[in-house]
PDB file of C-alpha atoms in Angstrom:
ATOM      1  CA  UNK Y   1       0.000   0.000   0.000  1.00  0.00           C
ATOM      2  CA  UNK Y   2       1.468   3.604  -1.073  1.00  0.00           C
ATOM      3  CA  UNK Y   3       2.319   5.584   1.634  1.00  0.00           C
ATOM      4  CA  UNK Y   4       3.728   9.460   2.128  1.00  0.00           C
ATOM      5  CA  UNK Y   5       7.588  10.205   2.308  1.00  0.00           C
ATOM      6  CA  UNK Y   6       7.947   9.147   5.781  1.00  0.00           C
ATOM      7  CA  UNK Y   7      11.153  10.990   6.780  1.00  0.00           C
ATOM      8  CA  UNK Y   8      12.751   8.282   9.920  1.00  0.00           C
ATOM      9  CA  UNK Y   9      16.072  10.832   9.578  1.00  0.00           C
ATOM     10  CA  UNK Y  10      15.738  12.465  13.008  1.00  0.00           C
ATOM     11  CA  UNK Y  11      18.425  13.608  15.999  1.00  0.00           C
ATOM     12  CA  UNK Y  12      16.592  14.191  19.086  1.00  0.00           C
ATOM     13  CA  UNK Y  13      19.449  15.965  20.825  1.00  0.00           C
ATOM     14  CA  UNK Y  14      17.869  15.290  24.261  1.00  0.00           C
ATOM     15  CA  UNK Y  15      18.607  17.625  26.980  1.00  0.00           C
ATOM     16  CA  UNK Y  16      19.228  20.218  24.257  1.00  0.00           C
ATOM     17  CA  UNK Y  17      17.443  23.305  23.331  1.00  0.00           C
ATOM     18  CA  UNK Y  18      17.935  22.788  19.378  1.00  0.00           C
ATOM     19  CA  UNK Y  19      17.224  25.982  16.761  1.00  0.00           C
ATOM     20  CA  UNK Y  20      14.657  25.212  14.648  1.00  0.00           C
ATOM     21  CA  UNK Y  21      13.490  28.549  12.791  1.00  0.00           C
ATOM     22  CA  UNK Y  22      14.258  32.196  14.075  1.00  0.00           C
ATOM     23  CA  UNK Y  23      12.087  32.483  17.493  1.00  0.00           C
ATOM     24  CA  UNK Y  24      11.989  28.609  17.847  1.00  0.00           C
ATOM     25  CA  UNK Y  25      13.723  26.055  19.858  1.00  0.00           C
ATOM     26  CA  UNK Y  26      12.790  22.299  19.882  1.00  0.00           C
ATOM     27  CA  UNK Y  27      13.634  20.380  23.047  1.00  0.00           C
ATOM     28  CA  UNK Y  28      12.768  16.619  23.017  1.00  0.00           C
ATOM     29  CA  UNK Y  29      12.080  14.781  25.884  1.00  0.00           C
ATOM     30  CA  UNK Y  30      13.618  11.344  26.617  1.00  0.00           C
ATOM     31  CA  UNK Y  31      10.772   8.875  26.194  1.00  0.00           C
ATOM     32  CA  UNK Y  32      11.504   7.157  23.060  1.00  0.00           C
ATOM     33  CA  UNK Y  33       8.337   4.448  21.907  1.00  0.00           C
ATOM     34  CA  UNK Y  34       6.660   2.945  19.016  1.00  0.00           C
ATOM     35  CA  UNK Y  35       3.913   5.804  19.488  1.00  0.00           C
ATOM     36  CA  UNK Y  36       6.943   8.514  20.450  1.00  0.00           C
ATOM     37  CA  UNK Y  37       9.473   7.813  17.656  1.00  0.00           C
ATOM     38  CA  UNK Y  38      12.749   9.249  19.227  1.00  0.00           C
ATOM     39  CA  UNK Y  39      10.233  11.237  22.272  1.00  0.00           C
ATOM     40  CA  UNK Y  40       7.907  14.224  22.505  1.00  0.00           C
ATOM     41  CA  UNK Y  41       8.856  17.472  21.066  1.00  0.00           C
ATOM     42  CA  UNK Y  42       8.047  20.659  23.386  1.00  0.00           C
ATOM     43  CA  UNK Y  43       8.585  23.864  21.510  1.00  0.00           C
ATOM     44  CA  UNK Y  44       9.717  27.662  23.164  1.00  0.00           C
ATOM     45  CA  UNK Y  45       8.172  30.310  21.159  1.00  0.00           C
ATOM     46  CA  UNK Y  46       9.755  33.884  21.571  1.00  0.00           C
ATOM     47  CA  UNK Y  47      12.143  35.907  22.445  1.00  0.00           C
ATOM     48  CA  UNK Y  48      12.634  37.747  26.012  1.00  0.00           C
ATOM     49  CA  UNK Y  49       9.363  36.366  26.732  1.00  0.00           C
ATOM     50  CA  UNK Y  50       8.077  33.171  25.571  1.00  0.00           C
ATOM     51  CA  UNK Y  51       5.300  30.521  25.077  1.00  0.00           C
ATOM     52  CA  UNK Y  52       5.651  27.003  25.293  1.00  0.00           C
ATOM     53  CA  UNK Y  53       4.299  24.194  23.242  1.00  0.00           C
ATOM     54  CA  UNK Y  54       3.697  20.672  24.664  1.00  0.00           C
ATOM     55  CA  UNK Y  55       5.499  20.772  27.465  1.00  0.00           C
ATOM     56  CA  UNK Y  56       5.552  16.902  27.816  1.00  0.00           C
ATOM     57  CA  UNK Y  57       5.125  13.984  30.309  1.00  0.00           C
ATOM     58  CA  UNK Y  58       6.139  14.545  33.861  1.00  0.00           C
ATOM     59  CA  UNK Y  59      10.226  14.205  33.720  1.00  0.00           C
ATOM     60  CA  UNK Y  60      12.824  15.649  35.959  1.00  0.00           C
ATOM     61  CA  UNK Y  61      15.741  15.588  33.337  1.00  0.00           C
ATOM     62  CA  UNK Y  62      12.776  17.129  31.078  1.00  0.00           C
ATOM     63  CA  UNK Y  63      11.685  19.629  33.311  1.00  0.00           C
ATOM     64  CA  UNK Y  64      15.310  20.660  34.072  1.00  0.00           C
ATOM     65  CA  UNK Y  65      16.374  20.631  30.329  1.00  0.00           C
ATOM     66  CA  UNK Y  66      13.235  23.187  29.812  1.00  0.00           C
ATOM     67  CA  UNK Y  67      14.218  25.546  32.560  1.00  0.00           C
ATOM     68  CA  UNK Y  68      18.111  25.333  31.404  1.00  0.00           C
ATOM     69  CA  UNK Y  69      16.598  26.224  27.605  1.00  0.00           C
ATOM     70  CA  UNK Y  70      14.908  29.124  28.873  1.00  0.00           C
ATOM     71  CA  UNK Y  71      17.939  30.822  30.507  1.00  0.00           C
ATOM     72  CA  UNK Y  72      15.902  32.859  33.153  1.00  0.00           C
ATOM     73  CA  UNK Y  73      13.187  34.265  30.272  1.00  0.00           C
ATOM     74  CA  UNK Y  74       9.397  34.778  31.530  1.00  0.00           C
ATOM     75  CA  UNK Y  75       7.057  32.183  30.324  1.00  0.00           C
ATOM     76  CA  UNK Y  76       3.603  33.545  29.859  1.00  0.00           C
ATOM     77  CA  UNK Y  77       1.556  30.633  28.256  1.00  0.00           C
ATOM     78  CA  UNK Y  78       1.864  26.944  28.167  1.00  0.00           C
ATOM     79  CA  UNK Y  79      -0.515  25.655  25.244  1.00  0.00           C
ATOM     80  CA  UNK Y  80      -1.315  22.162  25.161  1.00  0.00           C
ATOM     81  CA  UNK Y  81      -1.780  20.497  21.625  1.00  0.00           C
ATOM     82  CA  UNK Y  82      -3.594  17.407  23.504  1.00  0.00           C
ATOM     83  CA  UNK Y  83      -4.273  15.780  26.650  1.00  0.00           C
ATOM     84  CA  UNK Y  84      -2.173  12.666  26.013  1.00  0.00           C
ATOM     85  CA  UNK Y  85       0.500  11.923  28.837  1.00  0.00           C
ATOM     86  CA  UNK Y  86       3.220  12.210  26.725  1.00  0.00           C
ATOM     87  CA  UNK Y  87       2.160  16.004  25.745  1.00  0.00           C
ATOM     88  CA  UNK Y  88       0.433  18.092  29.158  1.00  0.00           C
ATOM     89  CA  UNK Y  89       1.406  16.756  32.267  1.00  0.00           C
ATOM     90  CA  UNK Y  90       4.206  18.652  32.680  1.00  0.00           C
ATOM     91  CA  UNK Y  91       2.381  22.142  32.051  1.00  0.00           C
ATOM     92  CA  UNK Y  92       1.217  21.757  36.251  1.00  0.00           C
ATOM     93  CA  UNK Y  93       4.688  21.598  37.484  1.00  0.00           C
ATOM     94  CA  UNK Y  94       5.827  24.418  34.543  1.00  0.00           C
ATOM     95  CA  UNK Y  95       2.761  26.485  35.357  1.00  0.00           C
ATOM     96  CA  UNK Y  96       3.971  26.279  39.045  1.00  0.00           C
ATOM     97  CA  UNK Y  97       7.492  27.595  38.627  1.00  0.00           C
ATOM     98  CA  UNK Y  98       6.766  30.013  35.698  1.00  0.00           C
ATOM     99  CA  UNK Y  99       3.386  31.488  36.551  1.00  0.00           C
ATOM    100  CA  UNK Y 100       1.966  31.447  33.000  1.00  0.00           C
ATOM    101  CA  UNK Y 101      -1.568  30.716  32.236  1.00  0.00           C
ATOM    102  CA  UNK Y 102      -1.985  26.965  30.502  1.00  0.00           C
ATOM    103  CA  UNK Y 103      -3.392  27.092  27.042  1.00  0.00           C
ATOM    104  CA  UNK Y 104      -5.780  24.095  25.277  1.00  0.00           C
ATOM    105  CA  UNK Y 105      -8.719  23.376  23.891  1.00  0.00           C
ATOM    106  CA  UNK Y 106     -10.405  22.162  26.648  1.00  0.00           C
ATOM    107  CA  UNK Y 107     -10.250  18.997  29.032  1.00  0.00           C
ATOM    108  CA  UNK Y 108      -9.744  15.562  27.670  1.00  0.00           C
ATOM    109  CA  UNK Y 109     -12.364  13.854  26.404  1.00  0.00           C
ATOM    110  CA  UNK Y 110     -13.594  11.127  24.373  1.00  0.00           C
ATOM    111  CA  UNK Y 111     -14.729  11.572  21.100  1.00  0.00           C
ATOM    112  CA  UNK Y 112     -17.777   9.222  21.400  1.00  0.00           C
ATOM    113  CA  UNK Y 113     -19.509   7.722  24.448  1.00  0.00           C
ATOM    114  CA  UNK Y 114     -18.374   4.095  25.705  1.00  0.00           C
ATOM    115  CA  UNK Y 115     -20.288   1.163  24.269  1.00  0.00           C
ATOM    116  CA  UNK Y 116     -21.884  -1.179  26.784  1.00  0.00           C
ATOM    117  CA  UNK Y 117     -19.061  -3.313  27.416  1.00  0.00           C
ATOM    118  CA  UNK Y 118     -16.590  -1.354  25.784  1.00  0.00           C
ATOM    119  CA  UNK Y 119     -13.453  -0.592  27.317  1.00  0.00           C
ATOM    120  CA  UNK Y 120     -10.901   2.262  26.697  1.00  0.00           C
ATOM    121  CA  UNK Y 121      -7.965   1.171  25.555  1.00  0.00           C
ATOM    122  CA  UNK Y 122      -6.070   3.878  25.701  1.00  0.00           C
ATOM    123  CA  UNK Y 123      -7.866   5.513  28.871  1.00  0.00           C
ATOM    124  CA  UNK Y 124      -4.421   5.223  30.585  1.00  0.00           C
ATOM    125  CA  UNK Y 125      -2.411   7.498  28.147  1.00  0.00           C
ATOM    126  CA  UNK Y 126      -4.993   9.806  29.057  1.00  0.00           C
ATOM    127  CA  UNK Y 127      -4.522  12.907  30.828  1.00  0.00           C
ATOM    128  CA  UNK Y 128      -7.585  13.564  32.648  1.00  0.00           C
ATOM    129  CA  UNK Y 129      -6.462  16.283  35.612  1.00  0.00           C
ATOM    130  CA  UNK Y 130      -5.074  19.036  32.540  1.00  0.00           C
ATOM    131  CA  UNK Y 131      -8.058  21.575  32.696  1.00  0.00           C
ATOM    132  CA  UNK Y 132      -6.767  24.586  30.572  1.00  0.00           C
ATOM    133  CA  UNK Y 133      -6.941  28.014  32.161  1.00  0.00           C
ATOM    134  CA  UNK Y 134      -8.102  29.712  28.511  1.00  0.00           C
ATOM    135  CA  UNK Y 135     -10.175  27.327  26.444  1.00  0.00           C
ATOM    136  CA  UNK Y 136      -9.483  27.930  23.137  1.00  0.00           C
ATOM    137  CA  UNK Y 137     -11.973  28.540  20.282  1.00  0.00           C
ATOM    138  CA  UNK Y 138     -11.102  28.175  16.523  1.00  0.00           C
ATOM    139  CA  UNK Y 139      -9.270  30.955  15.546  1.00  0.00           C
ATOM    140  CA  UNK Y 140      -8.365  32.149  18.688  1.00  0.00           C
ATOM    141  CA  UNK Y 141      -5.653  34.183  18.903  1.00  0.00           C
ATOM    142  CA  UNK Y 142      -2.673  34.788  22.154  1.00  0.00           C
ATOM    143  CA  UNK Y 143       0.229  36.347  21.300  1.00  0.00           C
ATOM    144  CA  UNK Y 144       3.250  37.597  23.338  1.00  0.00           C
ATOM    145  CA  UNK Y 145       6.863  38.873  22.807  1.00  0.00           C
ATOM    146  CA  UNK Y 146       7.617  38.505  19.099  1.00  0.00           C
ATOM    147  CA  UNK Y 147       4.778  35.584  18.724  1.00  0.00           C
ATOM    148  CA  UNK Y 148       1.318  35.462  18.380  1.00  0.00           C
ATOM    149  CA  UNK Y 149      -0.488  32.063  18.051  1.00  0.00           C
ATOM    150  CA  UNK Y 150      -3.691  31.076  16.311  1.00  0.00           C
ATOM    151  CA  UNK Y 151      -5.790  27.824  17.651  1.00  0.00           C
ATOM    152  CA  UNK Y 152      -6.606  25.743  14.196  1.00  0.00           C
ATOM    153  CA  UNK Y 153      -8.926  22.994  16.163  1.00  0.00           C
ATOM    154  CA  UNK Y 154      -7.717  19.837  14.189  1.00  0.00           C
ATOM    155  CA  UNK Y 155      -9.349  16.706  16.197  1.00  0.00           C
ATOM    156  CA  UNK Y 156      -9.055  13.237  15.067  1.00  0.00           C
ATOM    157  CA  UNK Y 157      -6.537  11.956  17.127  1.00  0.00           C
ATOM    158  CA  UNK Y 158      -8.305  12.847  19.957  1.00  0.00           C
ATOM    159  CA  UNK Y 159     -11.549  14.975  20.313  1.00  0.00           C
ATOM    160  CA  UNK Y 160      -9.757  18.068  21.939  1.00  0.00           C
ATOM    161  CA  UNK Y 161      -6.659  17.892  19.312  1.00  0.00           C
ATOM    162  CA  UNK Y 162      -5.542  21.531  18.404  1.00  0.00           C
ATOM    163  CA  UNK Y 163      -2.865  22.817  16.451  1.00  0.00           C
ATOM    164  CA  UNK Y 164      -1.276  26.497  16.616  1.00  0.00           C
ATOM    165  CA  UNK Y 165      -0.792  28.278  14.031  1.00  0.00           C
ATOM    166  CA  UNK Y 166       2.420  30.594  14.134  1.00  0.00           C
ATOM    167  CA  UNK Y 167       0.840  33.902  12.734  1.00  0.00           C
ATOM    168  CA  UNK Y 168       3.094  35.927   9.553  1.00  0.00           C
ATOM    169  CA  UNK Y 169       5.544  32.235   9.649  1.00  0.00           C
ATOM    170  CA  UNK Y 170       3.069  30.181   7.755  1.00  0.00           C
ATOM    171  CA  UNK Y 171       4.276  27.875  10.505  1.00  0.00           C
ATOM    172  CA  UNK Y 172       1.938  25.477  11.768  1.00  0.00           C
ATOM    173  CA  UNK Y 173       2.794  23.669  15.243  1.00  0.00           C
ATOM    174  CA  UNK Y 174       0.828  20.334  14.019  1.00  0.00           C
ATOM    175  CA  UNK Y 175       1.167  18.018  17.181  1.00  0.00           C
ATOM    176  CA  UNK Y 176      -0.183  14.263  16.680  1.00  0.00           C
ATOM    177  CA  UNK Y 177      -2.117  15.127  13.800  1.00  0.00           C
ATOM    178  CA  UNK Y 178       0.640  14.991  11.002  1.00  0.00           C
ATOM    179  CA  UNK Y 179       4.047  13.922  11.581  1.00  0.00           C
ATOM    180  CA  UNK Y 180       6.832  13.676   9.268  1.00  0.00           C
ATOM    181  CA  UNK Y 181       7.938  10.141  10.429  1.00  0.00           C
ATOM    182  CA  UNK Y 182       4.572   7.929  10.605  1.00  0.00           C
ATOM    183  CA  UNK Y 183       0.489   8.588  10.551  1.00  0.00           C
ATOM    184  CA  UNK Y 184      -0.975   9.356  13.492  1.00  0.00           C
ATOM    185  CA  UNK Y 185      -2.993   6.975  15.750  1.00  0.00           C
ATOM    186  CA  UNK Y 186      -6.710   7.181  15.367  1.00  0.00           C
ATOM    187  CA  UNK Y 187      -8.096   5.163  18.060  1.00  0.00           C
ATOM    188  CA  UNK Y 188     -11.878   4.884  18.922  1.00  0.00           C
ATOM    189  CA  UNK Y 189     -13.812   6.314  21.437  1.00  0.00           C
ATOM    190  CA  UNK Y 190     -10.715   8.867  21.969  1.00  0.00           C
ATOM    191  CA  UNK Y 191     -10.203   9.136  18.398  1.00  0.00           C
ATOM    192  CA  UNK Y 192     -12.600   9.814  14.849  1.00  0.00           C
ATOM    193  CA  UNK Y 193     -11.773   8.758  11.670  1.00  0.00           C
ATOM    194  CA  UNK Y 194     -14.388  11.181  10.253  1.00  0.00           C
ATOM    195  CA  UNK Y 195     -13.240  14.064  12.573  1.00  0.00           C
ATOM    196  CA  UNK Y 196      -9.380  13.206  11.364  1.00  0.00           C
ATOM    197  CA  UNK Y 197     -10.161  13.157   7.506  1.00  0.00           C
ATOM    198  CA  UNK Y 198     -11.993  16.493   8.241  1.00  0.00           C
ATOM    199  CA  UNK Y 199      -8.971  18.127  10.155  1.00  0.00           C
ATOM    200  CA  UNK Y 200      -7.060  16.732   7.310  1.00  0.00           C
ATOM    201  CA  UNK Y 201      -8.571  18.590   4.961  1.00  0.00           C
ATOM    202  CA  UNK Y 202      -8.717  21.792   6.584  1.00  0.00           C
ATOM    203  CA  UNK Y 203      -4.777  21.437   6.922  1.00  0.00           C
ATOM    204  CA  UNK Y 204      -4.465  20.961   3.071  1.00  0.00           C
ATOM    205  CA  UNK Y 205      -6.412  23.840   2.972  1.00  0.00           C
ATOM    206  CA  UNK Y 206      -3.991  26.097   4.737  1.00  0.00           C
ATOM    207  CA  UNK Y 207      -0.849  26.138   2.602  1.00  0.00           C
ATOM    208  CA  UNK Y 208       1.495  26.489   5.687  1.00  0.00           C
ATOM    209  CA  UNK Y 209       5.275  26.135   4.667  1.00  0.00           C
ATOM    210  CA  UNK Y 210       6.333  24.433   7.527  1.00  0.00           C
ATOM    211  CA  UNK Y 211       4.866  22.136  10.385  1.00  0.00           C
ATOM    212  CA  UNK Y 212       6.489  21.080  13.190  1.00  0.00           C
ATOM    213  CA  UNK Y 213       5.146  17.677  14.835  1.00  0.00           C
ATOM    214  CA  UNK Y 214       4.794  16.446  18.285  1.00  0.00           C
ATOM    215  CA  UNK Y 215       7.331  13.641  17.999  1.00  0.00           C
ATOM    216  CA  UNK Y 216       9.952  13.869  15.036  1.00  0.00           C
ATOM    217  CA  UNK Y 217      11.333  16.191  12.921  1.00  0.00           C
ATOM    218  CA  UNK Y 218       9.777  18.708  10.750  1.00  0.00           C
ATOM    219  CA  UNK Y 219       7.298  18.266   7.850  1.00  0.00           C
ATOM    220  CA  UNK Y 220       9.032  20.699   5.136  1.00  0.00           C
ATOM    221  CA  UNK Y 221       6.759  19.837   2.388  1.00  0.00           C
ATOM    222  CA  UNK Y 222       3.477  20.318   3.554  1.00  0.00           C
ATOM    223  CA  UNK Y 223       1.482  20.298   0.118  1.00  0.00           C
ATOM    224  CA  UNK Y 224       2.570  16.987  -0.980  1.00  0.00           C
ATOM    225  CA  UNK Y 225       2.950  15.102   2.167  1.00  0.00           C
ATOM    226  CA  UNK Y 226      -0.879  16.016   3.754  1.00  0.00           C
ATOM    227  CA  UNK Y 227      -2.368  15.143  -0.152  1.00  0.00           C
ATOM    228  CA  UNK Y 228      -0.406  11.880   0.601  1.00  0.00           C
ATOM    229  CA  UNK Y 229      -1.360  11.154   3.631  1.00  0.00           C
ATOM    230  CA  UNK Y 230      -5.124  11.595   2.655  1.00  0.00           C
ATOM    231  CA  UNK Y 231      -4.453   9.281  -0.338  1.00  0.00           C
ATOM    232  CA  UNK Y 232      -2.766   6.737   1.969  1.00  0.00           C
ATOM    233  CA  UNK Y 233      -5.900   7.138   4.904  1.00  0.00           C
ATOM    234  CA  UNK Y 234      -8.763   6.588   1.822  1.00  0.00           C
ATOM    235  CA  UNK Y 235      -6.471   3.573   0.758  1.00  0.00           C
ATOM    236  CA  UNK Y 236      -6.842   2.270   4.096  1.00  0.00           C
ATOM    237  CA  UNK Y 237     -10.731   3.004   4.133  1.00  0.00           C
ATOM    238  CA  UNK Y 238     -10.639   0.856   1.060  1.00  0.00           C
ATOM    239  CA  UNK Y 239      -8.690  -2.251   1.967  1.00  0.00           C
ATOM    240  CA  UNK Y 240     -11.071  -2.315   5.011  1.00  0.00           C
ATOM    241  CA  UNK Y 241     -14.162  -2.112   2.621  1.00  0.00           C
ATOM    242  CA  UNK Y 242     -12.734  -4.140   0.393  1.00  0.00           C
ATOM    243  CA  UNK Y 243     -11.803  -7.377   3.304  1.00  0.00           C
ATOM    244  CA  UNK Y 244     -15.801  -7.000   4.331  1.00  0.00           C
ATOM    245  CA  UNK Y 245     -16.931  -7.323   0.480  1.00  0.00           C
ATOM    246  CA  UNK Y 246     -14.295 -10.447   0.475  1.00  0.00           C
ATOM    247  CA  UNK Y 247     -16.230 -11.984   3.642  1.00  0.00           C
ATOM    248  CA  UNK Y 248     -14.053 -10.637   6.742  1.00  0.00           C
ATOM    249  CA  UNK Y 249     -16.370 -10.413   9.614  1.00  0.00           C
ATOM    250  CA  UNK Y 250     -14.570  -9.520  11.967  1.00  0.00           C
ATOM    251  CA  UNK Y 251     -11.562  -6.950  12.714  1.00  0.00           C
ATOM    252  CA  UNK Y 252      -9.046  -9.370  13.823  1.00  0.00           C
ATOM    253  CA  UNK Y 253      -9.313 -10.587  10.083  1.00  0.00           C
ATOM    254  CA  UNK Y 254      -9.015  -7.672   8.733  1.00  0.00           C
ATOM    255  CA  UNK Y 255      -5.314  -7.095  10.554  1.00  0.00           C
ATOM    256  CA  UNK Y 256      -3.855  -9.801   9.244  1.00  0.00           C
ATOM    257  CA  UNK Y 257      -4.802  -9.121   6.014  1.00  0.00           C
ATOM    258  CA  UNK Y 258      -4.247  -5.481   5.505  1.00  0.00           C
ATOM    259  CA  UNK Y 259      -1.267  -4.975   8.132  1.00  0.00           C
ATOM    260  CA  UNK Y 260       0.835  -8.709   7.264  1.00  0.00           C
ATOM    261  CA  UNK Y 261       4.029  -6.454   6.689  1.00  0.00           C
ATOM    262  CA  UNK Y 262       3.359  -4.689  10.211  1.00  0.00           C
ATOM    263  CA  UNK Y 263       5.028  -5.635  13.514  1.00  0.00           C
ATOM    264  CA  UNK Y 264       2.530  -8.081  15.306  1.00  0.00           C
ATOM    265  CA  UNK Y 265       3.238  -5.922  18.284  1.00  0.00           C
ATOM    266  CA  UNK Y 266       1.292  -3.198  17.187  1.00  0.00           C
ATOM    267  CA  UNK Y 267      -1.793  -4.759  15.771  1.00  0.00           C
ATOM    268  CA  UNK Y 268      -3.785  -3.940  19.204  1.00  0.00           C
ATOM    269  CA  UNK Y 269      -3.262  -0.572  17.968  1.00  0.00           C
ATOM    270  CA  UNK Y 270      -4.029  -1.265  14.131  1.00  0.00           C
ATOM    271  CA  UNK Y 271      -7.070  -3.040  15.287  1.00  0.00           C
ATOM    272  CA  UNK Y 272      -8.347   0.024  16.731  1.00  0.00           C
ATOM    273  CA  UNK Y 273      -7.338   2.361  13.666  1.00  0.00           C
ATOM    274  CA  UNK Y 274      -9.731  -0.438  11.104  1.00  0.00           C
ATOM    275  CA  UNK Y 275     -12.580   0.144  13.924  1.00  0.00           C
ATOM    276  CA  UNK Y 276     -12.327   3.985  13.366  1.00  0.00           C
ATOM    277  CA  UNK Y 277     -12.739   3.317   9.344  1.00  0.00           C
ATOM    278  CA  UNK Y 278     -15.462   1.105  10.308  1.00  0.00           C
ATOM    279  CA  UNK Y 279     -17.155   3.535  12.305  1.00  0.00           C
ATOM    280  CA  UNK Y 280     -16.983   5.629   8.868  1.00  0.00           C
ATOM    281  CA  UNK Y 281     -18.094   3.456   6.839  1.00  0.00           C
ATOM    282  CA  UNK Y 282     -21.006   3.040   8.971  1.00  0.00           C
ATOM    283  CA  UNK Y 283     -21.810   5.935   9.445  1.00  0.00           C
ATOM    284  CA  UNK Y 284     -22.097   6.398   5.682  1.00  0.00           C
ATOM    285  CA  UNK Y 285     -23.892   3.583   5.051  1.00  0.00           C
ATOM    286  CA  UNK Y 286     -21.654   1.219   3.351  1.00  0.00           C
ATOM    287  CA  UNK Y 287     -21.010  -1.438   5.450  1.00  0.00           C
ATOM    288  CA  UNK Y 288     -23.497  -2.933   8.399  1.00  0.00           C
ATOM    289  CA  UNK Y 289     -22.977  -4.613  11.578  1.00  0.00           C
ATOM    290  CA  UNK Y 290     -24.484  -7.366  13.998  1.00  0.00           C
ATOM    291  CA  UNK Y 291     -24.788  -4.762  16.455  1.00  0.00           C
ATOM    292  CA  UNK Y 292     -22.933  -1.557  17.661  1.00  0.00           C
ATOM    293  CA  UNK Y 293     -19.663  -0.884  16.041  1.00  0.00           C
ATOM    294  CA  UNK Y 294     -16.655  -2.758  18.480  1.00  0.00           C
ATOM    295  CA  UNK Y 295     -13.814  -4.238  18.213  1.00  0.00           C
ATOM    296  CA  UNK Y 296     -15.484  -7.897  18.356  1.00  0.00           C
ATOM    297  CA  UNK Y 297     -18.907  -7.530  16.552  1.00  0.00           C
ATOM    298  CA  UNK Y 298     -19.370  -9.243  13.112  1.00  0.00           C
ATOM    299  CA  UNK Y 299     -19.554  -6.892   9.834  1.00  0.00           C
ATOM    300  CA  UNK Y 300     -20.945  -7.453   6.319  1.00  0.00           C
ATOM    301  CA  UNK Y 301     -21.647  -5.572   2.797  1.00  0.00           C
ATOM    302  CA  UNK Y 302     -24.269  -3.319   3.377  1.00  0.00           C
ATOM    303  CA  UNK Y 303     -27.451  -4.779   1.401  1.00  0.00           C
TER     304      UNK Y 303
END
C-alpha cells in the first residue's frame, strides 16, 4: 500500500534546546516508543518572553532541560496540543514555577460515548487532571513577545486535538495530527476517523510552509505530504471495505490481512485504527454490523 515520504532521519538531541526557525527552539524529551518515535517534542516560542508548546510527560531531566533552555526568560503561556500523557502533564509543574496561564482546547475527552461493554484502551495514556486556564476557540488568537499564536482545532486523534498556528511564519505547530515520520494513531472512542479526515482537509487547505510535529522532525513539504497522507488514509478506508466485500467479519481478520508487513506488536493498535474506518463506513452507510460498532462484533456488505 502507497504511503507518504515518511522521513525516519531524526536527531533528538535530548537535553538540548535545538534551533529550529528564528524564534523557535525544539527540546525533546527522553521517552523514546513505538507511538513517540525518538520522544515528545516541546517547543519555546519567543524571544525575552516566551510561550511554550507541549510541554511533555512529567520528567525531571525534562523539566530541568526546559528551565536550562529558557535561561531565566518569563514564560507567559503553556498551550497544550492534547491531553495525552506524553504532551500536558508537565504544564502543572511548569505552570507552578513560571506562573503562565496553561493554554488548550479544553479537558480531555472522548470523542464518542463508551459502548456497553466497551473498554478504553487507551484511557491510561490519558490525561484527565489538565483543565486549561483559557479554552481555546477556533481561531483564537494569544500572542506575546515577538509571537502570536492562532488555535486551528484539528481533532481526530483525539476529540480536543488543536494545532497552533504561528501567525506571519506560515508555521503550523501540528502536534499528533501529522508527523513527518509515521500517521498518526486514530483510536476509537478517543479518536474519529471522520473528525481526522476532516482536520485533514482543513490542513491541506492552509498552505502552511512548515509544520512542526509532536514527535519527530519537521514536515518541510506540507502540500505533498498532507495530499499523501489523505491518499494513503482513503487507501486504508478501502482495503477495510474491500476485506468486508471479500467476507471478513470480523476486525481481527481484517489485521492480518491489511497490516501482514506490520510488527505483530502493534496490531492492538491497528485493530483500533480499522474500527475507526469502520465507524466511517457506517456511518455512511456502506457497510453494516451485527450490532454496535466494536472491536469484536461481526460486519458485512451493506445490502
Amino acid at each position: 500500500m502507497d504511503s507518504p515520504a515518511f522521513d525516519l532521519a531524526f536527531e533528538p538531541a535530548y537535553g538540548q534546546a535545538v534551533p529550529v526557525v528564528s524564534g523557535v527552539e525544539r527540546v525533546t524529551v527522553n521517552n523514546p516508543g513505538p507511538f513517540t518515535f525518538f520522544g515528545t517534542n516541546s517547543y519555546i516560542v519567543g524571544a525575552s518572553s516566551v510561550a511554550i508548546i507541549d510541554p511533555g510527560p512529567e520528567d525531571e531531566a525534562h523539566y530541568q532541560a526546559l528551565m536550562a533552555a529558557l535561561g531565566g526568560r518569563a514564560v507567559t503561556h503553556i498551550f497544550v496540543s492534547h491531553t495525552h500523557r506524553d504532551h500536558s502533564p508537565l504544564a502543572r509543574r511548569l505552570q507552578a514555577a513560571t506562573g503562565a496561564v496553561t493554554v488548550g482546547q479544553g479537558p480531555h475527552r472522548p470523542a464518542r460515548p463508551l459502548r456497553d461493554g466497551e473498554i478504553n484502551p487507551f484511557s491510561e495514556s490519558s490525561d484527565l487532571s489538565f483543565v486549561p486556564d483559557i479554552t481555546l476557540s477556533d481561531g483564537q488568537t494569544l500572542s506575546g513577545d515577538g509571537w502570536a499564536l492562532s488555535a486551528v482545532l484539528t481533532p481526530g486523534h483525539t476529540a480536543n486535538h488543536a494545532a497552533f498556528a504561528l501567525a506571519g511564519r506560515d508555521i503550523l505547530f501540528s502536534g499528533d495530527h501529522v508527523m513527518a515520520w509515521s500517521t498518526s494513531i486514530v483510536a476509537p472512542p478517543d479518536g474519529s476517523m471522520a473528525d481526522y479526515m476532516t482536520s485533514l482537509d482543513r490542513l491541506i487547505a492552509r498552505e502552511d510552509r512548515l509544520l512542526l510535529p509532536g514527535h519527530g522532525g519537521p514536515v518541510t513539504q506540507p502540500a505533498g505530504f498532507l495530499r499523501a497522507l489523505k491518499a494513503h488514509r482513503l487507501k486504508r478506508e478501502q482495503a477495510v471495505l474491500a476485506r468486508v466485500q471479500a467476507g471478513d467479519q470480523r476486525i481481527a481478520e481484517m489485521v492480518k490481512v491489511i497490516y501482514r508487513d506490520t510488527d505483530p506488536k502493534l496490531h492492538g493498535a491497528a485493530a483500533l485504527s480499522v474500527l475507526a474506518h469502520i465507524e466511517d463506513l457506517l456511518e455512511r452507510g456502506e457497510i453494516a454490523a451485527d450490532g454496535p460498532p466494536t472491536l469484536a462484533a461481526h460486519y458485512r456488505p451493506a445490502s
